[in-house]
Tab-separated table of C-alpha atoms and ligand atoms in Angstrom:
chain	number	residue	atom	x	y	z
A	11	UNK	CA	118.199	97.580	34.615
A	12	UNK	CA	114.453	97.965	34.170
A	13	UNK	CA	113.293	97.652	30.564
A	14	UNK	CA	113.036	100.852	28.559
A	15	UNK	CA	110.407	101.803	26.018
A	16	UNK	CA	112.584	100.394	23.221
A	17	UNK	CA	112.652	96.991	24.981
A	18	UNK	CA	108.865	97.016	25.333
A	19	UNK	CA	108.522	97.850	21.637
A	20	UNK	CA	110.869	95.037	20.693
A	21	UNK	CA	108.874	92.689	22.904
A	22	UNK	CA	105.617	93.711	21.247
A	23	UNK	CA	107.073	93.179	17.770
A	24	UNK	CA	108.224	89.682	18.777
A	25	UNK	CA	104.834	88.832	20.291
A	26	UNK	CA	103.043	90.025	17.160
A	27	UNK	CA	105.334	87.794	15.131
A	28	UNK	CA	104.288	84.792	17.248
A	29	UNK	CA	107.494	84.615	19.308
A	30	UNK	CA	107.943	84.133	23.063
A	31	UNK	CA	108.790	86.920	25.490
A	32	UNK	CA	109.301	86.330	29.199
A	33	UNK	CA	108.171	89.151	31.451
A	34	UNK	CA	107.955	89.876	35.162
A	35	UNK	CA	104.660	89.860	37.014
A	36	UNK	CA	104.146	90.614	40.689
A	37	UNK	CA	103.922	86.847	41.366
A	38	UNK	CA	106.528	85.078	39.196
A	39	UNK	CA	107.964	85.549	35.694
A	40	UNK	CA	105.644	84.540	32.878
A	41	UNK	CA	106.504	83.030	29.504
A	42	UNK	CA	104.348	85.160	27.241
A	43	UNK	CA	102.861	84.643	23.796
A	44	UNK	CA	99.913	86.046	21.843
A	45	UNK	CA	97.066	84.040	23.382
A	46	UNK	CA	95.063	84.155	20.146
A	47	UNK	CA	97.874	82.724	18.016
A	48	UNK	CA	97.945	78.886	18.085
A	49	UNK	CA	101.479	78.462	16.650
A	50	UNK	CA	102.760	80.884	19.306
A	51	UNK	CA	100.955	78.853	21.987
A	52	UNK	CA	102.582	75.700	20.643
A	53	UNK	CA	105.955	77.368	21.248
A	54	UNK	CA	105.060	77.857	24.925
A	55	UNK	CA	104.236	74.172	25.378
A	56	UNK	CA	107.429	73.156	23.571
A	57	UNK	CA	109.668	75.534	25.557
A	58	UNK	CA	108.233	74.411	28.893
A	59	UNK	CA	107.952	70.729	28.038
A	60	UNK	CA	104.367	71.074	29.227
A	61	UNK	CA	101.643	68.575	28.264
A	62	UNK	CA	99.094	70.138	25.890
A	63	UNK	CA	96.085	69.488	28.118
A	64	UNK	CA	97.279	71.991	30.737
A	65	UNK	CA	95.462	75.291	30.220
A	66	UNK	CA	97.258	78.635	30.249
A	67	UNK	CA	96.324	81.860	32.044
A	68	UNK	CA	95.502	84.777	29.744
A	69	UNK	CA	96.874	88.122	30.943
A	70	UNK	CA	94.989	91.292	30.095
A	71	UNK	CA	95.729	95.014	30.426
A	72	UNK	CA	92.398	95.540	32.179
A	73	UNK	CA	88.978	94.034	32.819
A	74	UNK	CA	87.687	95.968	29.779
A	75	UNK	CA	88.755	93.214	27.372
A	76	UNK	CA	87.445	90.375	29.539
A	77	UNK	CA	84.417	89.640	27.352
A	78	UNK	CA	86.602	88.831	24.356
A	79	UNK	CA	87.826	85.819	26.330
A	80	UNK	CA	84.948	84.866	28.612
A	81	UNK	CA	81.172	84.656	28.333
A	82	UNK	CA	78.296	84.444	30.852
A	83	UNK	CA	80.484	86.453	33.212
A	84	UNK	CA	78.805	86.423	36.639
A	85	UNK	CA	78.425	89.595	38.698
A	86	UNK	CA	80.818	88.099	41.241
A	87	UNK	CA	83.597	88.174	38.657
A	88	UNK	CA	83.185	91.902	38.048
A	89	UNK	CA	83.176	92.552	41.793
A	90	UNK	CA	86.358	90.534	42.263
A	91	UNK	CA	88.023	92.190	39.270
A	92	UNK	CA	87.157	95.582	40.689
A	93	UNK	CA	88.569	94.649	44.094
A	94	UNK	CA	91.706	92.726	43.145
A	95	UNK	CA	92.859	93.697	39.627
A	96	UNK	CA	95.502	94.512	38.810
A	97	UNK	CA	96.679	91.857	41.222
A	98	UNK	CA	97.502	88.210	41.936
A	99	UNK	CA	94.055	86.694	41.419
A	100	UNK	CA	93.194	84.476	38.440
A	101	UNK	CA	89.517	83.951	37.644
A	102	UNK	CA	88.300	80.852	35.828
A	103	UNK	CA	85.283	81.739	33.664
A	104	UNK	CA	83.328	80.178	30.805
A	105	UNK	CA	85.329	80.682	27.665
A	106	UNK	CA	84.064	82.811	24.812
A	107	UNK	CA	83.547	81.392	21.329
A	108	UNK	CA	86.620	81.725	19.160
A	109	UNK	CA	89.192	81.331	21.944
A	110	UNK	CA	91.839	78.900	20.652
A	111	UNK	CA	91.523	75.474	22.235
A	112	UNK	CA	95.294	75.409	22.811
A	113	UNK	CA	95.006	78.166	25.414
A	114	UNK	CA	92.323	76.358	27.426
A	115	UNK	CA	93.777	72.888	27.078
A	116	UNK	CA	90.540	71.873	25.372
A	117	UNK	CA	88.359	72.892	28.332
A	118	UNK	CA	85.268	75.077	28.091
A	119	UNK	CA	86.651	77.472	30.699
A	120	UNK	CA	89.394	80.080	30.608
A	121	UNK	CA	91.772	81.502	33.228
A	122	UNK	CA	92.296	85.283	33.136
A	123	UNK	CA	94.051	87.873	35.221
A	124	UNK	CA	95.360	91.443	35.129
A	125	UNK	CA	98.867	91.424	36.621
A	126	UNK	CA	99.992	94.247	38.916
A	127	UNK	CA	103.620	94.541	37.796
A	128	UNK	CA	104.440	97.816	36.003
A	129	UNK	CA	106.492	96.040	33.310
A	130	UNK	CA	103.733	93.489	32.651
A	131	UNK	CA	101.152	96.251	32.422
A	132	UNK	CA	103.349	98.382	30.133
A	133	UNK	CA	103.814	95.346	27.879
A	134	UNK	CA	100.100	94.473	27.818
A	135	UNK	CA	99.110	98.061	27.071
A	136	UNK	CA	101.695	98.426	24.297
A	137	UNK	CA	100.586	95.071	22.837
A	138	UNK	CA	96.962	96.254	22.807
A	139	UNK	CA	97.940	99.595	21.274
A	140	UNK	CA	99.844	97.840	18.512
A	141	UNK	CA	96.709	95.939	17.516
A	142	UNK	CA	96.582	93.273	20.211
A	143	UNK	CA	97.835	90.353	18.116
A	144	UNK	CA	95.665	87.926	16.130
A	145	UNK	CA	92.056	89.177	15.797
A	146	UNK	CA	92.863	92.093	18.129
A	147	UNK	CA	92.222	89.894	21.171
A	148	UNK	CA	94.813	91.747	23.316
A	149	UNK	CA	95.642	88.774	25.580
A	150	UNK	CA	99.012	87.300	26.478
A	151	UNK	CA	99.075	83.675	27.543
A	152	UNK	CA	101.761	83.332	30.189
A	153	UNK	CA	102.478	80.292	32.291
A	154	UNK	CA	105.288	80.565	34.806
A	155	UNK	CA	108.558	80.718	32.829
A	156	UNK	CA	110.014	77.444	34.102
A	157	UNK	CA	110.306	73.945	32.683
A	158	UNK	CA	107.179	71.919	33.476
A	159	UNK	CA	106.966	70.891	37.149
A	160	UNK	CA	110.029	72.847	38.247
A	161	UNK	CA	110.478	75.846	40.513
A	162	UNK	CA	108.884	79.044	39.180
A	163	UNK	CA	111.318	81.866	38.360
A	164	UNK	CA	111.192	85.021	40.482
A	165	UNK	CA	114.168	86.700	38.841
A	166	UNK	CA	115.159	87.252	35.178
A	167	UNK	CA	118.305	85.145	35.645
A	168	UNK	CA	116.136	82.179	36.720
A	169	UNK	CA	114.241	82.405	33.430
A	170	UNK	CA	117.470	82.164	31.434
A	171	UNK	CA	118.554	79.247	33.608
A	172	UNK	CA	115.256	77.444	32.939
A	173	UNK	CA	114.600	78.221	29.304
A	174	UNK	CA	117.866	79.384	27.729
A	175	UNK	CA	117.513	80.270	24.089
A	176	UNK	CA	113.987	78.957	23.679
A	177	UNK	CA	112.720	82.388	24.682
A	178	UNK	CA	113.416	85.295	22.306
A	179	UNK	CA	113.567	88.018	24.949
A	180	UNK	CA	113.464	88.248	28.741
A	181	UNK	CA	112.250	91.581	30.104
A	182	UNK	CA	114.083	92.154	33.367
A	183	UNK	CA	111.935	93.643	36.098
A	184	UNK	CA	114.116	92.546	39.000
A	185	UNK	CA	112.710	90.296	41.721
A	186	UNK	CA	109.005	89.525	41.815
A	187	UNK	CA	107.486	91.125	44.917
A	188	UNK	CA	104.925	88.388	45.737
A	189	UNK	CA	107.082	85.403	44.843
A	190	UNK	CA	104.455	82.653	44.527
A	191	UNK	CA	101.829	82.151	41.816
A	192	UNK	CA	98.424	83.838	41.790
A	193	UNK	CA	95.393	82.606	43.682
A	194	UNK	CA	93.092	80.732	41.266
A	195	UNK	CA	89.351	80.934	41.779
A	196	UNK	CA	86.857	78.942	39.712
A	197	UNK	CA	83.687	80.925	38.987
A	198	UNK	CA	82.175	78.490	36.474
A	199	UNK	CA	80.045	76.592	38.989
A	200	UNK	CA	76.269	76.820	39.091
A	201	UNK	CA	74.969	80.042	40.605
A	202	UNK	CA	74.306	79.475	44.272
A	203	UNK	CA	77.340	77.277	44.777
A	204	UNK	CA	80.375	79.017	46.291
A	205	UNK	CA	83.319	79.546	43.938
A	206	UNK	CA	86.109	77.065	44.261
A	207	UNK	CA	89.656	77.902	45.269
A	208	UNK	CA	91.872	75.897	42.889
A	209	UNK	CA	95.220	77.300	44.020
A	210	UNK	CA	95.911	79.261	47.222
A	211	UNK	CA	97.958	82.444	46.881
A	212	UNK	CA	98.529	85.958	48.105
A	213	UNK	CA	94.817	86.810	47.790
A	214	UNK	CA	93.259	84.785	50.612
A	215	UNK	CA	89.826	83.097	50.927
A	216	UNK	CA	88.999	85.598	53.673
A	217	UNK	CA	89.763	88.552	51.373
A	218	UNK	CA	87.616	86.979	48.648
A	219	UNK	CA	84.796	86.455	51.147
A	220	UNK	CA	84.972	90.083	52.198
A	221	UNK	CA	84.101	91.053	48.616
A	222	UNK	CA	81.571	88.406	47.572
A	223	UNK	CA	80.064	87.587	50.945
A	224	UNK	CA	80.930	83.876	50.960
A	225	UNK	CA	83.998	81.783	51.528
A	226	UNK	CA	85.241	79.849	48.511
A	227	UNK	CA	85.271	76.098	48.727
A	228	UNK	CA	88.804	74.795	48.970
A	229	UNK	CA	89.654	72.148	46.426
A	230	UNK	CA	91.665	69.413	48.020
A	231	UNK	CA	92.106	67.049	45.117
A	232	UNK	CA	92.150	66.907	41.334
A	233	UNK	CA	89.009	67.830	39.414
A	234	UNK	CA	86.163	65.301	39.456
A	235	UNK	CA	86.802	64.082	35.931
A	236	UNK	CA	90.440	63.365	36.783
A	237	UNK	CA	91.802	65.808	34.209
A	238	UNK	CA	94.588	68.069	35.380
A	239	UNK	CA	92.605	71.306	35.463
A	240	UNK	CA	95.277	73.062	37.436
A	241	UNK	CA	98.751	71.801	36.702
A	242	UNK	CA	99.788	73.243	40.054
A	243	UNK	CA	97.247	70.902	41.574
A	244	UNK	CA	99.203	67.845	40.536
A	245	UNK	CA	100.778	66.599	43.726
A	246	UNK	CA	104.313	66.861	42.347
A	247	UNK	CA	104.985	70.435	41.370
A	248	UNK	CA	107.226	73.435	42.039
A	249	UNK	CA	109.928	70.937	42.791
A	250	UNK	CA	113.707	71.058	43.043
A	251	UNK	CA	115.789	68.238	41.589
A	252	UNK	CA	117.260	67.437	45.011
A	253	UNK	CA	115.070	65.335	47.341
A	254	UNK	CA	113.293	67.545	49.853
A	255	UNK	CA	111.878	66.676	53.235
A	256	UNK	CA	109.544	68.726	55.406
A	257	UNK	CA	110.411	68.503	59.096
A	258	UNK	CA	108.576	69.957	62.108
A	259	UNK	CA	110.445	72.781	63.904
A	260	UNK	CA	110.723	70.681	67.040
A	261	UNK	CA	112.461	67.855	65.176
A	262	UNK	CA	114.750	69.853	62.948
A	263	UNK	CA	117.859	69.827	65.150
A	264	UNK	CA	117.574	66.091	65.691
A	265	UNK	CA	117.065	65.287	62.013
A	266	UNK	CA	120.031	67.419	61.012
A	267	UNK	CA	122.270	65.792	63.608
A	268	UNK	CA	121.207	62.366	62.386
A	269	UNK	CA	121.935	63.229	58.775
A	270	UNK	CA	125.362	64.517	59.717
A	271	UNK	CA	126.132	61.294	61.530
A	272	UNK	CA	125.292	59.232	58.483
A	273	UNK	CA	127.525	61.448	56.347
A	274	UNK	CA	124.770	62.883	54.195
A	275	UNK	CA	125.013	66.455	53.006
A	276	UNK	CA	121.897	68.375	53.713
A	277	UNK	CA	120.896	71.937	52.937
A	278	UNK	CA	118.459	73.589	55.299
A	279	UNK	CA	115.638	76.019	54.701
A	280	UNK	CA	114.182	77.441	57.900
A	281	UNK	CA	112.347	80.403	59.334
A	282	UNK	CA	113.423	80.026	62.978
A	283	UNK	CA	116.868	80.489	64.530
A	284	UNK	CA	118.887	77.289	64.690
A	285	UNK	CA	122.005	77.891	66.742
A	286	UNK	CA	124.510	75.124	66.435
A	287	UNK	CA	123.591	73.927	62.969
A	288	UNK	CA	126.961	72.871	61.588
A	289	UNK	CA	128.811	75.273	59.339
A	290	UNK	CA	129.359	72.477	56.818
A	291	UNK	CA	125.706	72.699	55.912
A	292	UNK	CA	124.090	75.371	53.808
A	293	UNK	CA	121.442	77.142	55.805
A	294	UNK	CA	118.979	79.681	54.458
A	295	UNK	CA	116.790	81.408	56.976
A	296	UNK	CA	113.738	83.121	55.517
A	297	UNK	CA	111.360	85.601	57.120
A	298	UNK	CA	109.155	84.309	59.921
A	299	UNK	CA	106.093	85.913	58.324
A	300	UNK	CA	104.342	84.384	55.291
A	301	UNK	CA	104.598	87.272	52.834
A	302	UNK	CA	108.318	87.782	53.332
A	303	UNK	CA	108.849	84.028	53.262
A	304	UNK	CA	106.878	83.637	50.006
A	305	UNK	CA	108.853	86.407	48.323
A	306	UNK	CA	112.170	84.630	48.923
A	307	UNK	CA	111.059	80.976	48.803
A	308	UNK	CA	111.692	80.012	45.172
A	309	UNK	CA	115.057	81.793	44.927
A	310	UNK	CA	116.164	80.020	48.116
A	311	UNK	CA	114.999	76.595	46.888
A	312	UNK	CA	116.737	77.179	43.580
A	313	UNK	CA	119.956	78.107	45.354
A	314	UNK	CA	119.844	75.134	47.728
A	315	UNK	CA	119.018	72.862	44.800
A	316	UNK	CA	122.315	73.816	43.186
A	317	UNK	CA	124.481	72.787	46.109
A	318	UNK	CA	124.709	69.111	45.273
A	319	UNK	CA	123.198	68.249	48.655
A	320	UNK	CA	121.738	64.797	49.246
A	321	UNK	CA	118.693	66.322	50.843
A	322	UNK	CA	117.030	69.689	51.297
A	323	UNK	CA	115.506	69.814	54.767
A	324	UNK	CA	112.715	72.353	55.108
A	325	UNK	CA	111.378	73.462	58.475
A	326	UNK	CA	107.608	73.051	58.215
A	327	UNK	CA	105.677	76.321	58.404
A	328	UNK	CA	102.851	76.971	60.867
A	329	UNK	CA	99.526	75.287	60.031
A	330	UNK	CA	97.590	78.571	60.046
A	331	UNK	CA	95.505	80.188	57.265
A	332	UNK	CA	98.090	82.943	56.781
A	333	UNK	CA	100.666	80.326	55.790
A	334	UNK	CA	98.337	78.221	53.600
A	335	UNK	CA	99.748	79.268	50.207
A	336	UNK	CA	103.357	78.748	51.289
A	337	UNK	CA	102.492	75.408	52.929
A	338	UNK	CA	100.832	74.313	49.671
A	339	UNK	CA	103.961	75.039	47.614
A	340	UNK	CA	106.235	73.311	50.145
A	341	UNK	CA	104.037	70.216	50.180
A	342	UNK	CA	104.149	69.943	46.403
A	343	UNK	CA	107.886	70.594	46.325
A	344	UNK	CA	108.382	67.735	48.788
A	345	UNK	CA	106.352	65.341	46.632
A	346	UNK	CA	107.984	66.296	43.339
A	347	UNK	CA	111.554	66.743	44.513
A	348	UNK	CA	114.312	64.513	43.240
A	349	UNK	CA	112.079	62.838	40.695
A	350	UNK	CA	113.917	63.793	37.546
A	351	UNK	CA	116.900	61.819	36.446
A	352	UNK	CA	118.607	64.980	35.248
A	353	UNK	CA	119.290	66.029	38.846
A	354	UNK	CA	122.473	64.053	38.977
A	355	UNK	CA	123.663	65.384	35.648
A	356	UNK	CA	122.727	68.912	36.451
A	357	UNK	CA	124.473	69.150	39.735
A	358	UNK	CA	127.320	66.751	39.832
B	20	TXA	O1	100.880	83.972	39.071
B	20	TXA	C1	100.568	83.337	38.067
B	20	TXA	O2	99.436	82.889	37.889
B	20	TXA	C2	101.660	83.109	37.027
B	20	TXA	C3	102.018	84.440	36.385
B	20	TXA	C4	102.997	84.302	35.260
B	20	TXA	O3	100.860	85.106	35.980
B	20	TXA	N1	101.247	82.157	36.062
B	20	TXA	C5	101.124	80.848	36.324
B	20	TXA	O4	100.817	80.108	35.216
B	20	TXA	O5	101.287	80.387	37.424
B	20	TXA	P1	100.931	78.513	35.191
B	20	TXA	O6	100.543	78.124	33.808
B	20	TXA	O7	102.268	78.086	35.674
B	20	TXA	O8	99.800	78.095	36.154
B	20	TXA	C6	98.500	78.448	35.787
B	20	TXA	C7	97.532	77.492	36.335
B	20	TXA	C8	97.774	76.140	35.742
B	20	TXA	O9	97.946	75.251	36.794
B	20	TXA	C9	96.529	75.879	34.943
B	20	TXA	O10	96.168	74.528	34.967
B	20	TXA	C10	95.512	76.771	35.626
B	20	TXA	O11	96.232	77.892	35.979
B	20	TXA	N2	94.451	77.107	34.700
B	20	TXA	C11	94.524	77.874	33.617
B	20	TXA	N3	93.352	77.878	32.964
B	20	TXA	C12	92.519	77.094	33.659
B	20	TXA	C13	91.172	76.666	33.498
B	20	TXA	N4	90.460	77.039	32.456
B	20	TXA	N5	90.653	75.863	34.427
B	20	TXA	C14	91.369	75.468	35.473
B	20	TXA	N6	92.657	75.815	35.680
B	20	TXA	C15	93.224	76.611	34.791
B	21	MG	MG1	103.638	77.060	36.693
């Protein structure tokens, strides 16, 4: 059931009171709080179990309130906002004076985006109309509504599973249509240098280049100063509790047969047909195109993670630009998988 006006009003009242409200965006569900209210921000970090130095993305109803949050906004930012907002692109800009340090993790930059989901937009507009929270800043900080390092939720039920009662209200907008987190682009570099892609997503480098006339530089490792500027850039992220291994398409059948011989239970995530994969194994076949695959990826990983398998075997996706964002999430899931000790308790 999509939220009604009364649900949006209740959500706004909770946000104004400094409470947490989870809401759908086109990418994944966000865990929202008034971004200008430090005690509310502290609740986000506590609910997620997220270290305080990880900055949050501020969600706005439109680019009109951007200069409350950012300063020295380059022309490129306005062009990108015009082209891609509302939509799954987060811009990193210099932060304006008066922005709480909790929202930026102590950095001098700020991440902002205007989400394209109708429920998120209705919430942001109603929040702004009701005064926009502390100092009328009209921004909602919203990290993905999962426990730190785990799989992002793409469905309201996933949010409940992740956060339980630590969130006051979950607005249910059904499944998120994009399914993986927004593209993050750093525009705080010196003029003349190309912007830096901090996290690949639905909005591609080529699309960005078509607007600003240059390809962003792709960041391959953590920021120069070693601080975790993008928590998604930590190698271990978006991870299930079950160990996960990426296997080339050509080796999948062999690896599965080998696992079966050694009596290990594996769950398989693929995008090609695999006739003859034993019925004793759980097999999820996703779309063979990146957008359809991305939409279903996290729900599938979550489901396979709950099957008490010894291993999740994922068929590697093609090494082409169109698959880059999906490949990024799979790589991180493989590194982070099976690292928490609660996996055994959770599933067995
Ligand atoms: O699609 C999305 O972006 C979702 C939905 C809810 O909007 N949100 C999301 O938030 O993915 P989160 O917190 O899970 O990931 C946001 C990323 C973090 O990795 C954070 O480090 C990075 O954005 N970030 C935020 N502010 C930043 C800044 N000032 N500089 C660099 N990275 C920043
Ligand atoms: Mg996240």
